[in-house]
Amino acid sequence: VSALELGPGREFDAIRALVAQWGPLAVGVGGDCAVLDVPGRLVVSTDTSVEGVHFRRDWLTAAEVGYRATTAALSDLAAAAASPLGVLVAMTVPRDWQRDLSALAVGIGDAVRRAGTVIVGGDTTRGPVLSLTVTVLGSAERPLTRAGARPGDHVYVTGEFGGPAAAVRALAAGQQPSAPVLSHFVRPVARLAEAKWLVEHGAVAAIDISDGLTGDLAHVAAASGVQITIDINAVPAVGASGDVTVDDVAAGGEEYELAVVAPAGLDRAAFQAAFGIPLTDIGSVSAMGQQGSGVIVTNDGRHVDPSRSWDHFSE
Amino acid sequence: VSALELGPGREFDAIRALVAQWGPLAVGVGGDCAVLDVPGRLVVSTDTSVEGVHFRRDWLTAAEVGYRATTAALSDLAAAAASPLGVLVAMTVPRDWQRDLSALAVGIGDAVRRAGTVIVGGDTTRGPVLSLTVTVLGSAERPLTRAGARPGDHVYVTGEFGGPAAAVRALAAGQQPSAPVLSHFVRPVARLAEAKWLVEHGAVAAIDISDGLTGDLAHVAAASGVQITIDINAVPAVGASGDVTVDDVAAGGEEYELAVVAPAGLDRAAFQAAFGIPLTDIGSVSAMGQQGSGVIVTNDGRHVDPSRSWDHFSE
């Protein structure tokens, strides 16, 4: 069923326009359901981005909004080291965004193309505020979860941190972020290929950093029933200048880098050569402490409060 | 990973409360991804319900809002005659709905339980208006689509029509709908078991009626490359009184009954005995006409305009 094989109607005209924009990236869109073959186990996640909550329109182009929302969802597949099979895009589009629908579609398509996958379905409706709910479908023989960390393992992160938080702080103050900081904010990458390399080299647990490094590592600690200790100064920060604070690194959200748990000794040079970004050993896993599982953060040996993290549900 | 194995945070508290509400209906919620085994082919669809667009808060309880949004999505699996594997629920919850989160969860759980499936994941965020995007996952060896109708086949519908449209008209006029009309509006059913019976008895194409009978049949005609002719007076209307008009039957949305195409002679008495609702032969399929594929609607032999249908994207 091609999307051109829909009956008449304005909603269907919008779907036809989106599908024309996406070209060969859209596969089978327009029926009641998408139908896919799943080699291995199905890995699935859904992620919502709402204007005014997850992004501000004056900080991003429509294409960047679409790119980031789609990348945020694809990043969950990277956390599972899954291979993407397709995405579904549910869009709520207010009247004042309708002229930007094509630019949104360009950004969505860009993220989908970069991940080597396709758009298999979705929904389009009107509403008072732009909202994108992207559902990602992937497959893996043995998906990574948050639950595999064992005492003695080490904790690694991909890439550099603090860019998105520093960019948001600058933009909120009416300042222009530095180029590397801005780039990490508007153009995050779902670490899909990196995740496969990491699981092939021994990674046993992973999470993608969407709510802040220490907060997300707390989920790994809780799910694995372990204590995690990291040195926040070991985590690479974006850029050379003082744009990025330790707090940006420890608690900034929407990084979409991976934190993985693996036996010590991952070949960081090989990783850097393969992907052009660093892989950094930032800490280790120990048995559950007296206070239960959790994250201990040190800064040059001094303990710091790891409790701050982005929390979209708080006011 | 159980949802209790999440780190601290108010968003995670909300997820924990939802999962506690759902009890054994929630399976593996709280990780980055849900992981499922898919017997046969994966069938997937996503469906958004937005306050003020798809429902009005003063017409429905929170539980009814949750039930209807979830049933609308599950109905797409029925159109494919797929067996549900699980649902993902992405909720955008404004402040003034937060006290109703538990009632929403009850309604969602009710629809999920009725469909014999489970909740495998989701997302919870704040936003200016309540919005539920429900993604449904199912499996089928040979999913039904809109594309299988052949000249000579007949068109059948499950159940009775016009209830939702008549209910909305009454509510908008400040009147109380009759009990059967209101019940069809607040308590639609995803015809999952009925769809399996129909495909086992020869159905070759199907659609669930979400945008109106004639508009949805136009999708079947377009996807199958055929002409469909129906007698609108053959379609059973809800109730005995004059609550429901021919227009409600022909063009009313959100019915979630099925229209299926099958060879003539489906055993309607056996269907009625099995499911307690009628199965009705309402028309037939012919080769594509001079004007291409489409739907011809007759009312006591007189042609009527089949172009009206619910269209959430129009203003």
XYZ file of C-alpha atoms in Angstrom:
630
model
C 0.000 0.000 0.000
C 1.499 3.323 -0.999
C 0.373 6.516 0.668
C -0.938 7.685 -2.678
C -3.557 4.955 -2.443
C -5.585 6.860 0.127
C -9.026 8.299 -0.382
C -9.703 12.082 -0.440
C -9.383 14.389 2.599
C -7.177 17.164 3.981
C -5.538 14.943 6.608
C -4.662 12.500 3.833
C -3.350 15.371 1.686
C -0.968 16.236 4.551
C 0.155 12.599 4.775
C 0.681 12.513 1.001
C 2.800 15.708 1.215
C 4.935 14.210 3.995
C 5.446 10.997 2.074
C 6.371 12.914 -1.082
C 8.928 14.842 0.999
C 10.411 11.633 2.416
C 10.519 9.786 -0.895
C 12.096 6.330 -0.548
C 12.562 6.892 3.219
C 8.813 6.286 3.693
C 7.857 2.648 3.270
C 4.237 1.490 3.362
C 2.934 4.597 5.145
C -0.815 5.173 4.832
C -2.439 1.888 5.836
C -3.945 1.103 9.230
C -0.762 -0.690 10.264
C 2.834 -1.159 9.258
C 3.928 -4.760 8.735
C 7.565 -5.753 9.324
C 9.641 -8.881 9.659
C 11.696 -8.939 12.861
C 14.947 -10.908 12.843
C 15.717 -11.738 16.480
C 13.868 -10.022 19.292
C 11.808 -6.857 18.839
C 13.162 -3.794 20.666
C 10.739 -0.858 20.860
C 10.544 2.535 22.522
C 8.446 5.689 22.280
C 9.513 9.258 22.975
C 7.523 12.507 23.001
C 8.868 16.031 22.319
C 6.521 18.917 23.156
C 7.020 22.558 22.168
C 7.688 24.687 25.240
C 8.708 21.638 27.300
C 11.421 19.875 25.305
C 12.297 22.679 22.907
C 11.682 26.346 22.256
C 10.772 27.336 18.764
C 12.987 30.443 18.768
C 16.059 28.326 19.549
C 15.708 25.769 16.771
C 14.677 25.629 13.123
C 11.762 23.361 12.242
C 14.203 20.930 10.637
C 16.252 20.843 13.852
C 13.115 20.169 15.911
C 12.284 17.195 13.700
C 15.879 15.942 13.694
C 16.258 16.133 17.484
C 12.906 14.508 18.314
C 13.667 11.596 16.008
C 17.265 11.222 17.214
C 16.090 11.211 20.865
C 13.881 8.211 20.115
C 16.502 6.390 18.013
C 18.965 6.832 20.877
C 16.896 4.377 22.952
C 17.610 1.713 20.321
C 21.327 2.512 20.658
C 21.056 1.919 24.422
C 19.836 -1.597 23.613
C 22.465 -2.066 20.871
C 19.559 -2.831 18.542
C 19.463 -2.485 14.752
C 16.689 -0.101 13.684
C 13.849 -1.576 11.596
C 11.742 1.560 11.228
C 10.101 4.498 12.967
C 6.509 5.721 13.379
C 5.988 9.472 13.640
C 2.865 10.810 15.381
C 2.692 14.578 14.806
C 0.342 17.052 16.434
C 0.594 20.182 14.300
C -0.961 23.522 15.283
C -2.070 25.937 12.618
C 1.024 28.163 13.003
C 3.333 25.215 12.304
C 1.547 23.999 9.173
C 3.764 25.992 6.822
C 6.790 24.374 8.524
C 5.537 20.814 8.073
C 7.854 20.247 5.128
C 10.904 21.506 7.073
C 9.952 19.290 10.031
C 9.754 16.360 7.632
C 13.226 17.197 6.272
C 14.697 17.037 9.795
C 12.868 13.810 10.632
C 14.051 12.290 7.360
C 17.598 13.433 8.042
C 17.721 11.618 11.397
C 16.107 8.522 9.902
C 18.568 8.469 6.985
C 21.555 8.954 9.303
C 20.352 5.943 11.338
C 20.052 3.875 8.164
C 16.379 3.177 8.688
C 12.950 4.108 7.243
C 9.609 5.659 8.239
C 6.952 2.939 8.353
C 3.942 4.782 9.714
C 2.537 7.487 11.907
C -0.371 9.755 12.629
C -1.052 13.427 11.866
C -3.501 15.516 13.832
C -4.038 19.122 14.735
C -3.699 20.456 18.272
C -2.748 23.558 20.224
C 1.005 22.888 20.400
C 3.541 21.048 18.261
C 4.195 17.587 19.628
C 6.105 14.722 18.043
C 5.857 11.199 19.428
C 8.393 9.006 17.665
C 8.181 5.253 18.147
C 11.294 3.313 17.150
C 11.356 -0.367 16.210
C 14.566 -2.370 16.215
C 15.853 -5.861 16.611
C 18.662 -7.565 18.473
C 19.507 -11.155 19.331
C 20.442 -10.150 22.885
C 19.433 -6.540 23.623
C 21.578 -4.648 26.120
C 19.622 -3.400 29.141
C 20.393 -1.373 32.269
C 20.494 -4.539 34.341
C 23.779 -6.232 33.428
C 26.366 -4.310 35.536
C 28.480 -6.489 37.875
C 30.932 -5.540 40.628
C 34.388 -5.096 39.109
C 33.135 -3.780 35.764
C 34.106 -0.331 34.536
C 31.882 2.508 33.318
C 32.575 4.129 29.932
C 31.006 7.039 28.093
C 31.023 7.882 24.391
C 31.747 11.409 23.170
C 31.849 14.699 25.059
C 29.378 16.067 27.592
C 27.813 19.324 28.727
C 27.132 20.846 25.305
C 23.305 20.779 25.371
C 23.066 22.190 28.925
C 25.590 24.942 28.154
C 23.772 25.786 24.912
C 20.407 26.065 26.678
C 21.937 28.302 29.387
C 23.451 30.613 26.789
C 20.272 30.746 24.679
C 18.121 31.437 27.755
C 20.431 34.367 28.572
C 20.099 35.720 25.023
C 23.710 34.818 24.180
C 25.100 32.917 21.212
C 26.576 29.545 22.286
C 30.039 28.646 20.983
C 29.986 26.596 17.790
C 30.875 23.199 19.350
C 28.397 23.724 22.199
C 25.592 24.696 19.809
C 26.380 21.801 17.514
C 25.980 19.263 20.340
C 22.589 20.829 21.149
C 21.065 21.053 17.663
C 22.718 18.019 16.134
C 22.957 15.106 18.604
C 23.728 11.659 17.207
C 22.093 8.349 18.108
C 25.123 6.111 18.803
C 23.768 3.077 16.979
C 26.977 1.881 15.309
C 28.999 2.678 18.420
C 26.646 0.541 20.529
C 27.152 -2.457 18.282
C 30.935 -2.084 18.573
C 30.639 -1.814 22.354
C 28.479 -4.922 22.743
C 30.819 -6.850 20.425
C 33.685 -5.792 22.714
C 32.073 -6.893 25.969
C 29.548 -4.249 27.115
C 27.045 -5.817 29.552
C 24.759 -2.853 30.366
C 24.018 0.500 28.781
C 21.859 3.586 28.918
C 21.604 6.625 26.678
C 22.019 9.928 28.488
C 18.724 11.770 28.123
C 18.053 12.954 31.696
C 21.639 13.672 32.818
C 24.669 11.437 33.348
C 24.397 10.889 37.104
C 20.621 10.494 37.085
C 20.741 7.987 34.231
C 23.577 6.033 35.881
C 21.314 5.813 38.952
C 18.863 3.855 36.783
C 21.666 1.464 35.796
C 22.683 1.070 39.453
C 19.057 0.448 40.506
C 18.318 -2.006 37.684
C 21.606 -3.886 38.215
C 21.480 -3.770 42.029
C 24.986 -2.282 42.288
C 26.891 0.808 43.365
C 28.505 2.939 40.642
C 31.333 5.379 41.436
C 32.428 7.903 38.812
C 35.006 10.697 38.731
C 33.142 13.590 37.129
C 36.460 15.174 36.111
C 37.220 12.149 33.964
C 34.190 12.855 31.750
C 35.273 14.806 28.635
C 33.575 18.198 28.305
C 32.658 19.802 24.978
C 35.051 22.486 23.722
C 38.238 23.923 25.149
C 36.872 27.039 26.805
C 35.006 27.480 30.067
C 31.583 27.315 28.357
C 30.758 23.998 30.000
C 30.508 23.613 33.790
C 30.922 20.442 35.864
C 27.181 20.644 36.517
C 26.484 20.673 32.774
C 28.540 17.501 32.462
C 27.051 15.735 35.499
C 23.403 16.686 35.139
C 22.780 18.082 31.648
C 20.078 16.240 29.703
C 19.555 15.391 26.047
C 23.166 14.361 25.443
C 22.269 11.107 23.644
C 25.752 9.821 24.323
C 25.969 6.302 25.757
C 27.144 5.188 29.179
C 28.096 1.516 29.073
C 29.315 -0.960 31.641
C 31.999 -3.420 30.524
C 34.990 -5.271 31.866
C 38.035 -2.971 32.216
C 40.285 -2.632 29.200
C 38.051 -1.622 26.293
C 40.285 -0.506 23.397
C 39.621 3.224 23.469
C 42.055 3.997 20.651
C 40.315 1.540 18.330
C 36.944 3.075 19.222
C 38.243 6.605 18.544
C 39.707 5.469 15.230
C 36.450 3.794 14.187
C 34.009 6.554 15.163
C 36.004 9.785 15.558
C 34.788 10.391 19.117
C 36.376 9.451 22.441
C 35.497 6.452 24.602
C 36.380 7.239 28.215
C 36.684 5.125 31.383
C 34.936 7.279 34.015
C 34.513 4.893 36.938
C 33.689 1.466 38.257
C 31.007 -0.813 39.649
C 30.999 -2.240 43.170
C 28.625 -4.371 45.207
C 25.467 -2.734 46.554
C 26.300 -0.544 49.546
C 24.664 -0.208 52.967
C 22.297 2.397 51.533
C 21.340 0.158 48.591
C 22.209 0.772 44.964
C 23.190 4.201 43.730
C 25.772 6.502 42.217
C 28.716 8.054 44.027
C 30.191 11.052 42.206
C 33.639 12.358 43.066
C 35.211 15.574 41.855
C 38.994 15.412 42.385
C 38.335 12.946 45.183
C 35.579 15.041 46.844
C 32.046 13.592 46.948
C 29.396 15.732 45.220
C 25.607 15.549 45.166
C 24.563 13.393 42.205
C 20.831 13.949 42.703
C 20.304 16.724 40.141
C 18.970 15.598 36.830
C 16.605 16.821 34.138
C 13.093 15.859 35.011
C 10.518 16.805 32.405
C 7.661 16.049 34.743
C 8.617 18.583 37.438
C 7.284 22.084 37.153
C 13.669 -4.612 34.692
C 10.721 -3.626 36.844
C 9.580 -0.017 37.014
C 10.496 0.002 40.680
C 14.119 -0.311 39.621
C 14.328 3.299 38.498
C 16.424 5.995 40.111
C 14.859 8.964 41.950
C 12.878 11.767 40.268
C 9.310 13.112 39.978
C 8.841 11.827 36.421
C 9.902 8.374 37.641
C 7.534 8.675 40.621
C 4.693 9.246 38.122
C 5.783 6.173 36.146
C 5.955 4.125 39.353
C 2.421 5.258 40.282
C 1.106 4.270 36.844
C 2.768 0.881 37.021
C 1.413 0.280 40.528
C -2.044 1.133 39.185
C -1.673 -1.290 36.276
C -0.227 -4.132 38.353
C 0.366 -7.260 36.260
C -0.906 -5.449 33.134
C 2.438 -3.557 32.982
C 5.313 -5.748 31.858
C 8.907 -4.487 31.803
C 7.958 -0.794 31.805
C 10.722 1.585 32.891
C 13.723 0.619 30.767
C 14.895 2.439 27.660
C 13.155 -0.119 25.480
C 10.639 -2.913 25.637
C 11.862 -6.269 24.327
C 9.370 -8.728 22.837
C 9.367 -11.923 20.826
C 7.254 -11.678 17.681
C 5.698 -14.888 16.340
C 5.020 -14.267 12.635
C 5.120 -10.761 11.200
C 5.101 -7.614 13.309
C 2.009 -5.415 12.877
C 2.304 -1.925 14.380
C 0.326 1.299 14.461
C 0.306 4.556 16.410
C -2.669 6.766 17.224
C -2.869 10.161 18.946
C -5.839 11.559 20.926
C -5.652 15.255 21.836
C -7.959 17.072 24.264
C -10.149 19.553 22.416
C -9.564 17.790 19.088
C -10.474 14.133 19.651
C -12.403 14.523 22.893
C -13.882 17.146 25.196
C -13.182 16.791 28.860
C -16.717 17.706 29.904
C -18.161 14.858 27.822
C -16.040 12.019 29.177
C -14.569 10.870 32.478
C -10.787 10.526 32.658
C -11.182 6.740 32.632
C -13.297 6.976 29.469
C -10.660 9.191 27.805
C -7.981 6.588 28.544
C -10.212 3.699 27.475
C -11.199 5.321 24.157
C -7.671 6.423 23.180
C -6.329 2.928 23.800
C -9.230 1.209 22.042
C -8.798 3.491 18.999
C -5.213 2.295 18.633
C -6.014 -1.379 19.289
C -8.702 -1.158 16.609
C -5.943 -0.787 13.986
C -4.646 -4.230 14.997
C -8.173 -5.595 14.516
C -8.186 -4.175 10.968
C -5.101 -6.306 10.285
C -6.570 -9.340 12.102
C -3.423 -9.288 14.240
C -2.984 -10.684 17.757
C -1.892 -7.951 20.168
C 1.554 -8.316 21.765
C 1.563 -5.121 23.813
C 1.007 -1.364 23.817
C 3.181 1.681 24.519
C 1.464 4.701 26.057
C 3.015 8.161 25.585
C 1.115 10.618 27.809
C 1.410 14.402 27.830
C -0.216 15.486 31.088
C -0.952 19.137 31.923
C -1.043 20.244 35.542
C -4.837 20.244 35.743
C -4.970 16.582 34.693
C -2.365 15.329 37.155
C -4.939 14.414 39.792
C -6.752 12.356 37.128
C -3.671 10.367 36.110
C -4.809 7.348 38.112
C -8.285 7.398 36.520
C -6.710 7.713 33.057
C -4.566 4.689 33.898
C -7.660 2.726 34.955
C -9.286 3.382 31.572
C -6.123 2.520 29.647
C -5.738 -0.669 31.681
C -9.372 -1.557 31.084
C -8.969 -1.377 27.282
C -5.687 -3.301 27.444
C -7.230 -6.036 29.626
C -10.279 -6.307 27.369
C -7.907 -6.826 24.401
C -6.040 -9.543 26.327
C -2.727 -7.724 26.093
C -0.242 -5.801 28.275
C 1.457 -2.403 28.570
C 5.129 -2.763 27.656
C 6.356 0.825 27.737
C 5.668 4.476 27.213
C 6.645 8.004 28.028
C 5.256 10.602 30.440
C 5.799 14.299 29.995
C 4.090 17.527 30.910
C 2.555 19.851 28.348
C -0.253 22.352 27.868
C -2.953 19.883 26.849
C -3.694 16.227 27.548
C -2.493 14.050 24.685
C -2.226 10.273 24.515
C -0.254 8.572 21.755
C -0.829 4.835 21.949
C 1.367 2.548 19.865
C 0.072 -0.992 19.422
C 2.218 -4.005 18.596
C 0.733 -7.193 17.240
C 1.578 -10.184 15.132
C -0.038 -12.103 12.316
C 1.160 -14.682 9.825
C -0.707 -12.913 7.004
C -2.002 -9.509 8.129
C -5.180 -8.282 6.446
C -4.742 -4.966 4.632
C -6.966 -2.582 2.688
C -5.600 -3.923 -0.557
C -7.181 -7.354 -1.027
C -10.660 -6.509 -2.368
C -11.531 -8.167 -5.731
C -14.460 -7.661 -8.089
C -17.302 -9.969 -7.081
C -16.517 -9.843 -3.352
C -19.060 -8.530 -0.869
C -18.646 -5.852 1.806
C -19.635 -6.642 5.401
C -19.694 -4.553 8.569
C -19.641 -5.626 12.208
C -22.009 -4.109 14.762
C -24.227 -1.045 14.548
C -23.367 2.427 13.285
C -24.065 6.076 13.984
C -23.848 5.990 17.790
C -20.715 8.119 18.256
C -21.848 10.827 15.794
C -25.340 10.988 17.321
C -23.829 11.155 20.829
C -21.523 14.026 19.877
C -24.420 15.922 18.273
C -26.560 15.538 21.382
C -23.734 16.474 23.764
C -22.823 19.515 21.668
C -26.458 20.649 21.922
C -26.407 20.183 25.699
C -28.723 17.162 25.512
C -28.375 13.719 27.077
C -27.859 11.032 24.399
C -29.969 7.883 24.659
C -28.288 5.051 26.555
C -27.340 2.877 23.533
C -26.045 5.906 21.612
C -23.937 7.093 24.583
C -22.619 3.604 25.198
C -21.299 3.327 21.626
C -19.529 6.676 22.104
C -17.887 6.113 25.497
C -17.326 2.377 25.249
C -16.242 1.341 21.738
C -14.738 -2.106 21.299
C -11.684 -3.096 19.252
C -13.002 -6.031 17.210
C -9.917 -8.225 17.642
C -11.607 -11.609 18.121
C -14.174 -10.777 15.448
C -11.372 -10.002 12.966
C -9.764 -13.402 13.522
C -13.102 -15.116 12.886
C -13.582 -13.067 9.719
C -10.144 -13.853 8.293
C -10.623 -17.538 9.121
C -13.887 -17.388 7.175
C -12.430 -15.800 4.057
C -12.043 -12.021 4.597
C -9.485 -10.625 2.111
C -9.407 -6.913 3.050
C -10.449 -4.867 6.075
C -10.433 -1.434 7.647
C -11.595 -0.182 11.019
C -14.053 2.689 10.833
C -12.349 5.650 12.464
C -12.998 8.445 9.938
C -16.478 7.428 8.741
C -17.780 4.416 6.845
C -17.822 5.883 3.338
C -14.488 7.703 3.727
C -12.783 4.607 5.089
C -14.249 2.404 2.354
C -12.741 4.907 -0.129
C -9.308 3.929 1.285
C -10.126 0.257 0.647
C -11.276 1.055 -2.891
C -8.121 3.122 -3.568
C -5.734 0.557 -2.058
C -7.437 -2.351 -3.851
C -7.967 -0.486 -7.141
C -11.691 -1.302 -7.229
C -15.143 0.254 -7.072
C -17.238 -0.384 -3.957
C -21.021 0.063 -3.988
C -22.951 0.044 -0.717
C -26.594 0.497 0.241
C -26.475 2.845 3.212
C -29.903 1.624 4.352
C -28.499 -1.863 4.778
C -26.093 -0.644 7.496
C -27.602 -1.292 10.948
C -28.088 1.866 12.998
C -27.729 2.010 16.782
C -31.003 1.976 18.743
C -34.621 1.842 17.673
C -35.511 5.512 17.778
C -34.722 8.354 15.404
C -31.559 9.374 17.326
C -29.294 8.260 14.513
C -29.447 9.811 11.050
C -28.333 8.307 7.744
C -25.493 10.828 7.805
C -24.348 9.570 11.227
C -24.204 6.061 9.776
C -22.461 7.020 6.536
C -19.964 9.582 7.808
C -19.706 9.341 11.600
C -16.181 8.713 12.877
C -14.728 6.776 15.789
C -17.009 3.777 15.323
C -14.212 1.192 15.593
C -16.418 -1.349 13.899
C -14.834 -3.282 11.030
C -15.667 -3.178 7.350
C -14.378 -6.319 5.657
C -14.367 -7.584 2.111
C -15.004 -11.285 1.613
C -16.610 -13.662 -0.851
C -20.426 -13.637 -0.591
C -22.014 -16.008 1.902
C -20.296 -15.342 5.239
C -22.307 -17.114 7.946
C -23.858 -14.105 9.662
C -25.879 -16.209 12.123
C -22.728 -17.976 13.326
C -20.982 -14.607 13.742
C -23.921 -13.187 15.711
C -23.978 -16.276 17.920
C -20.237 -16.079 18.580
C -19.954 -12.347 19.307
C -23.447 -11.062 20.105
C -23.323 -8.364 17.425
C -24.578 -8.409 13.843
C -22.502 -9.033 10.731
C -24.215 -7.377 7.758
C -23.741 -7.591 3.994
C -23.911 -3.941 2.887
C -22.660 -4.048 -0.692
C -20.283 -5.381 -3.258
C -17.026 -4.845 -5.123
C -16.735 -4.248 -8.856
C -13.926 -3.476 -11.288
C -12.478 0.036 -11.256
C -14.820 2.447 -13.057
C -14.184 5.130 -15.680
C -13.482 7.613 -12.878
C -11.026 5.259 -11.153
C -11.539 3.584 -7.807
C -14.074 4.881 -5.323
C -17.245 4.338 -3.376
C -20.791 4.578 -4.694
C -23.395 5.000 -1.973
C -27.056 4.342 -2.635
C -29.977 5.128 -0.352
C -33.011 3.121 -1.438
C -31.487 3.039 -4.919
C -30.704 6.796 -5.031
C -27.036 7.871 -5.279
C -25.841 10.080 -2.396
C -22.650 12.075 -1.876
C -20.140 9.827 -0.088
C -17.502 12.547 0.297
C -18.280 13.584 3.890
C -16.038 12.065 6.522
C -14.399 13.071 9.760
C -11.114 14.750 9.041
C -9.088 15.673 12.114
C -6.693 17.793 10.103
C -9.304 20.230 8.774
C -10.153 23.326 10.784
